[in-house]
Amino acid sequence: MNDYAITIKSEEREGILNDITSLISDLGVNITYTHLFVDSRNIGTINFELENVSNIDALIELIDSIDGVKSTELHSSSNDIFGKRILIIGGGAQVSQVAMGAITEADRHNIRGERISVDTMPLVGEQNIAEAVDAILRLPRIHALVLAGSLMGGDIIDAVKKIKTEDKIIVISLNMPGGVTDVADLVVTDPIQAGVMAVMAIADTAVFDIKKLKGNNKF
């Protein structure tokens, strides 16, 4: 059994997505991620990440036989191409400093064969940040979140608690006012060091493990 990614081009007709997903399910293949959109020509593009595929050639042949399917392309999965993601959320120059540390450290590990990408989302305001943190559960490949700002509390705390309960995302916070520092896995004073430690926490080629930290988790 192997994992694959496929992109299907199809006509925009009612029920075609159900036809495709039913076929995949009937073959015992698990869909781990999907993304779809319709372009200006009314052509649908459906991206699937699949696991437990015993015969990918047979699967593609069956999909191509579905009425309305124009083509099926096999390619590497997003996990293989982009790997793990670190997301940095917050406001001010601290976000760029965290990103600098994370990108520099990710480069060291990616040279060794890792795939770690770094995304930033500069935001201010409790509701905006809380909404963005909550949405992480709907994003693929997020392994670590770094919160960088001058003050974070209230609804942001609840959003952090939620993602830590429902997923295994590591949360690192800068040492700032607000209750987020009480619920984060790690609190770091220096923003560049926070970015470095975020990468080390998720890299397979690092020996740093946040979960093994004992005592004070503030640096």
PDB file of C-alpha atoms in Angstrom, residues 52-207:
ATOM      1  CA  ASN A  52      -3.631   2.818   1.208  1.00  0.00           C
ATOM      2  CA  VAL A  53      -3.576   2.624  -2.594  1.00  0.00           C
ATOM      3  CA  SER A  54      -2.773  -0.891  -3.836  1.00  0.00           C
ATOM      4  CA  ASN A  55      -2.882  -0.225  -7.603  1.00  0.00           C
ATOM      5  CA  ILE A  56      -2.685   3.432  -8.622  1.00  0.00           C
ATOM      6  CA  ASP A  57      -2.798   2.690 -12.374  1.00  0.00           C
ATOM      7  CA  ALA A  58      -6.067   0.782 -11.996  1.00  0.00           C
ATOM      8  CA  LEU A  59      -7.513   3.557  -9.835  1.00  0.00           C
ATOM      9  CA  ILE A  60      -6.662   6.237 -12.406  1.00  0.00           C
ATOM     10  CA  GLU A  61      -8.163   4.131 -15.192  1.00  0.00           C
ATOM     11  CA  LEU A  62     -11.422   3.784 -13.285  1.00  0.00           C
ATOM     12  CA  ILE A  63     -11.556   7.504 -12.474  1.00  0.00           C
ATOM     13  CA  ASP A  64     -10.968   8.389 -16.129  1.00  0.00           C
ATOM     14  CA  SER A  65     -13.945   6.211 -17.054  1.00  0.00           C
ATOM     15  CA  ILE A  66     -16.340   8.352 -14.997  1.00  0.00           C
ATOM     16  CA  ASP A  67     -18.643  10.503 -17.136  1.00  0.00           C
ATOM     17  CA  GLY A  68     -17.382  14.075 -17.154  1.00  0.00           C
ATOM     18  CA  VAL A  69     -13.795  13.374 -16.101  1.00  0.00           C
ATOM     19  CA  LYS A  70     -11.378  14.878 -18.626  1.00  0.00           C
ATOM     20  CA  SER A  71      -8.012  13.800 -17.192  1.00  0.00           C
ATOM     21  CA  THR A  72      -6.286  12.431 -14.091  1.00  0.00           C
ATOM     22  CA  GLU A  73      -2.700  13.384 -13.308  1.00  0.00           C
ATOM     23  CA  LEU A  74      -0.474  11.578 -10.830  1.00  0.00           C
ATOM     24  CA  HIS A  75       2.092  13.607  -8.889  1.00  0.00           C
ATOM     25  CA  SER A  76       3.921  13.818  -5.583  1.00  0.00           C
ATOM     26  CA  SER A  77       1.878  14.621  -2.508  1.00  0.00           C
ATOM     27  CA  SER A  78       1.995  18.010  -0.795  1.00  0.00           C
ATOM     28  CA  ASN A  79       3.569  16.303   2.194  1.00  0.00           C
ATOM     29  CA  ASP A  80       6.439  15.082   0.014  1.00  0.00           C
ATOM     30  CA  ILE A  81       6.878  18.413  -1.763  1.00  0.00           C
ATOM     31  CA  PHE A  82       6.339  20.946   1.015  1.00  0.00           C
ATOM     32  CA  GLY A  83       6.611  18.799   4.147  1.00  0.00           C
ATOM     33  CA  LYS A  84       5.818  20.253   7.554  1.00  0.00           C
ATOM     34  CA  ARG A  85       4.603  23.819   8.000  1.00  0.00           C
ATOM     35  CA  ILE A  86       5.296  26.377  10.705  1.00  0.00           C
ATOM     36  CA  LEU A  87       2.801  29.230  10.978  1.00  0.00           C
ATOM     37  CA  ILE A  88       3.751  32.517  12.643  1.00  0.00           C
ATOM     38  CA  ILE A  89       0.860  34.765  13.718  1.00  0.00           C
ATOM     39  CA  GLY A  90       1.066  38.200  15.320  1.00  0.00           C
ATOM     40  CA  GLY A  91       1.855  41.832  14.741  1.00  0.00           C
ATOM     41  CA  GLY A  92       4.822  44.150  14.467  1.00  0.00           C
ATOM     42  CA  ALA A  93       8.453  43.534  13.683  1.00  0.00           C
ATOM     43  CA  GLN A  94       8.538  40.488  15.963  1.00  0.00           C
ATOM     44  CA  VAL A  95       6.821  38.379  13.286  1.00  0.00           C
ATOM     45  CA  SER A  96       9.625  39.063  10.812  1.00  0.00           C
ATOM     46  CA  GLN A  97      12.234  38.292  13.448  1.00  0.00           C
ATOM     47  CA  VAL A  98      10.608  34.946  14.267  1.00  0.00           C
ATOM     48  CA  ALA A  99      10.424  34.200  10.539  1.00  0.00           C
ATOM     49  CA  MET A 100      14.110  35.051  10.137  1.00  0.00           C
ATOM     50  CA  GLY A 101      15.079  32.535  12.808  1.00  0.00           C
ATOM     51  CA  ALA A 102      12.720  29.869  11.485  1.00  0.00           C
ATOM     52  CA  ILE A 103      13.751  30.220   7.836  1.00  0.00           C
ATOM     53  CA  THR A 104      17.455  30.163   8.666  1.00  0.00           C
ATOM     54  CA  GLU A 105      17.070  27.042  10.819  1.00  0.00           C
ATOM     55  CA  ALA A 106      14.740  25.350   8.328  1.00  0.00           C
ATOM     56  CA  ASP A 107      17.353  25.853   5.619  1.00  0.00           C
ATOM     57  CA  ARG A 108      19.897  23.891   7.666  1.00  0.00           C
ATOM     58  CA  HIS A 109      17.531  20.955   8.049  1.00  0.00           C
ATOM     59  CA  ASN A 110      16.182  21.064   4.494  1.00  0.00           C
ATOM     60  CA  ILE A 111      19.726  20.747   3.166  1.00  0.00           C
ATOM     61  CA  ARG A 112      19.803  17.435   5.037  1.00  0.00           C
ATOM     62  CA  GLY A 113      16.678  16.219   3.269  1.00  0.00           C
ATOM     63  CA  GLU A 114      13.903  17.653   5.429  1.00  0.00           C
ATOM     64  CA  ARG A 115      10.969  19.575   3.980  1.00  0.00           C
ATOM     65  CA  ILE A 116       9.951  22.378   6.346  1.00  0.00           C
ATOM     66  CA  SER A 117       8.190  25.529   5.164  1.00  0.00           C
ATOM     67  CA  VAL A 118       7.495  28.737   7.082  1.00  0.00           C
ATOM     68  CA  ASP A 119       4.344  30.854   6.685  1.00  0.00           C
ATOM     69  CA  THR A 120       3.576  34.210   8.298  1.00  0.00           C
ATOM     70  CA  MET A 121       0.262  35.916   9.019  1.00  0.00           C
ATOM     71  CA  PRO A 122       0.737  39.469  10.372  1.00  0.00           C
ATOM     72  CA  LEU A 123      -2.404  40.257  12.371  1.00  0.00           C
ATOM     73  CA  VAL A 124      -3.442  42.524  15.220  1.00  0.00           C
ATOM     74  CA  GLY A 125      -6.536  42.435  17.391  1.00  0.00           C
ATOM     75  CA  GLU A 126      -7.828  39.717  19.686  1.00  0.00           C
ATOM     76  CA  GLN A 127     -10.685  38.549  17.467  1.00  0.00           C
ATOM     77  CA  ASN A 128      -8.609  38.503  14.283  1.00  0.00           C
ATOM     78  CA  ILE A 129      -5.844  36.453  15.890  1.00  0.00           C
ATOM     79  CA  ALA A 130      -8.266  34.096  17.668  1.00  0.00           C
ATOM     80  CA  GLU A 131     -10.079  33.434  14.387  1.00  0.00           C
ATOM     81  CA  ALA A 132      -6.791  32.709  12.604  1.00  0.00           C
ATOM     82  CA  VAL A 133      -5.611  30.330  15.345  1.00  0.00           C
ATOM     83  CA  ASP A 134      -8.942  28.485  15.291  1.00  0.00           C
ATOM     84  CA  ALA A 135      -8.706  28.109  11.484  1.00  0.00           C
ATOM     85  CA  ILE A 136      -5.411  26.215  11.826  1.00  0.00           C
ATOM     86  CA  LEU A 137      -7.419  23.046  12.395  1.00  0.00           C
ATOM     87  CA  ARG A 138      -8.727  23.422   8.831  1.00  0.00           C
ATOM     88  CA  LEU A 139      -5.266  23.796   7.289  1.00  0.00           C
ATOM     89  CA  PRO A 140      -3.081  20.892   6.137  1.00  0.00           C
ATOM     90  CA  ARG A 141       0.468  20.103   7.294  1.00  0.00           C
ATOM     91  CA  ILE A 142       0.628  22.605  10.207  1.00  0.00           C
ATOM     92  CA  HIS A 143       2.985  21.171  12.836  1.00  0.00           C
ATOM     93  CA  ALA A 144       3.905  24.247  14.887  1.00  0.00           C
ATOM     94  CA  LEU A 145       2.401  27.649  15.657  1.00  0.00           C
ATOM     95  CA  VAL A 146       4.396  30.638  16.907  1.00  0.00           C
ATOM     96  CA  LEU A 147       2.481  33.547  18.449  1.00  0.00           C
ATOM     97  CA  ALA A 148       4.357  36.854  18.291  1.00  0.00           C
ATOM     98  CA  GLY A 149       2.979  40.143  19.530  1.00  0.00           C
ATOM     99  CA  SER A 150       2.786  42.558  22.422  1.00  0.00           C
ATOM    100  CA  LEU A 151      -0.400  41.278  24.095  1.00  0.00           C
ATOM    101  CA  MET A 152      -2.422  38.099  23.622  1.00  0.00           C
ATOM    102  CA  GLY A 153      -5.219  36.829  25.815  1.00  0.00           C
ATOM    103  CA  GLY A 154      -9.003  36.369  25.943  1.00  0.00           C
ATOM    104  CA  ASP A 155     -10.412  34.453  22.984  1.00  0.00           C
ATOM    105  CA  ILE A 156      -6.899  33.700  21.732  1.00  0.00           C
ATOM    106  CA  ILE A 157      -6.339  31.539  24.820  1.00  0.00           C
ATOM    107  CA  ASP A 158      -9.476  29.525  24.076  1.00  0.00           C
ATOM    108  CA  ALA A 159      -8.410  29.063  20.441  1.00  0.00           C
ATOM    109  CA  VAL A 160      -4.970  27.809  21.501  1.00  0.00           C
ATOM    110  CA  LYS A 161      -6.521  25.385  23.989  1.00  0.00           C
ATOM    111  CA  LYS A 162      -8.786  24.081  21.231  1.00  0.00           C
ATOM    112  CA  ILE A 163      -6.038  23.327  18.719  1.00  0.00           C
ATOM    113  CA  LYS A 164      -3.911  21.687  21.417  1.00  0.00           C
ATOM    114  CA  THR A 165      -6.854  19.472  22.402  1.00  0.00           C
ATOM    115  CA  GLU A 166      -7.916  18.478  18.897  1.00  0.00           C
ATOM    116  CA  ASP A 167      -4.516  18.186  17.210  1.00  0.00           C
ATOM    117  CA  LYS A 168      -0.855  17.660  18.069  1.00  0.00           C
ATOM    118  CA  ILE A 169       0.254  21.122  17.005  1.00  0.00           C
ATOM    119  CA  ILE A 170       3.140  22.553  19.021  1.00  0.00           C
ATOM    120  CA  VAL A 171       2.451  26.097  20.250  1.00  0.00           C
ATOM    121  CA  ILE A 172       5.334  28.467  20.991  1.00  0.00           C
ATOM    122  CA  SER A 173       4.713  31.953  22.361  1.00  0.00           C
ATOM    123  CA  LEU A 174       6.928  34.957  22.784  1.00  0.00           C
ATOM    124  CA  ASN A 175       7.245  36.096  26.409  1.00  0.00           C
ATOM    125  CA  MET A 176       4.549  38.778  26.337  1.00  0.00           C
ATOM    126  CA  PRO A 177       1.624  39.950  28.490  1.00  0.00           C
ATOM    127  CA  GLY A 178      -1.548  37.905  28.262  1.00  0.00           C
ATOM    128  CA  GLY A 179      -2.616  34.425  29.238  1.00  0.00           C
ATOM    129  CA  VAL A 180      -1.366  32.735  26.056  1.00  0.00           C
ATOM    130  CA  THR A 181       1.982  32.196  27.754  1.00  0.00           C
ATOM    131  CA  ASP A 182       0.220  29.968  30.310  1.00  0.00           C
ATOM    132  CA  VAL A 183      -1.176  27.573  27.683  1.00  0.00           C
ATOM    133  CA  ALA A 184       1.729  27.484  25.207  1.00  0.00           C
ATOM    134  CA  ASP A 185       4.105  24.511  25.114  1.00  0.00           C
ATOM    135  CA  LEU A 186       7.095  26.825  25.191  1.00  0.00           C
ATOM    136  CA  VAL A 187       7.631  30.518  25.958  1.00  0.00           C
ATOM    137  CA  VAL A 188      10.674  32.202  24.410  1.00  0.00           C
ATOM    138  CA  THR A 189      11.851  35.769  24.990  1.00  0.00           C
ATOM    139  CA  ASP A 190      13.986  36.257  21.886  1.00  0.00           C
ATOM    140  CA  PRO A 191      11.915  36.170  18.647  1.00  0.00           C
ATOM    141  CA  ILE A 192      14.740  34.817  16.489  1.00  0.00           C
ATOM    142  CA  GLN A 193      15.342  32.031  18.984  1.00  0.00           C
ATOM    143  CA  ALA A 194      11.593  31.291  18.989  1.00  0.00           C
ATOM    144  CA  GLY A 195      11.724  30.660  15.241  1.00  0.00           C
ATOM    145  CA  VAL A 196      14.792  28.457  15.584  1.00  0.00           C
ATOM    146  CA  MET A 197      13.209  26.400  18.355  1.00  0.00           C
ATOM    147  CA  ALA A 198       9.979  25.966  16.390  1.00  0.00           C
ATOM    148  CA  VAL A 199      11.917  24.317  13.575  1.00  0.00           C
ATOM    149  CA  MET A 200      13.956  22.191  15.961  1.00  0.00           C
ATOM    150  CA  ALA A 201      10.764  21.016  17.654  1.00  0.00           C
ATOM    151  CA  ILE A 202       9.369  19.487  14.444  1.00  0.00           C
ATOM    152  CA  ALA A 203      12.515  18.533  12.508  1.00  0.00           C
ATOM    153  CA  ASP A 204      13.365  14.847  12.219  1.00  0.00           C
ATOM    154  CA  THR A 205      17.056  15.759  12.054  1.00  0.00           C
ATOM    155  CA  ALA A 206      17.007  17.655  15.378  1.00  0.00           C
ATOM    156  CA  VAL A 207      17.409  16.275  18.884  1.00  0.00           C
TER     157      VAL A 207
END
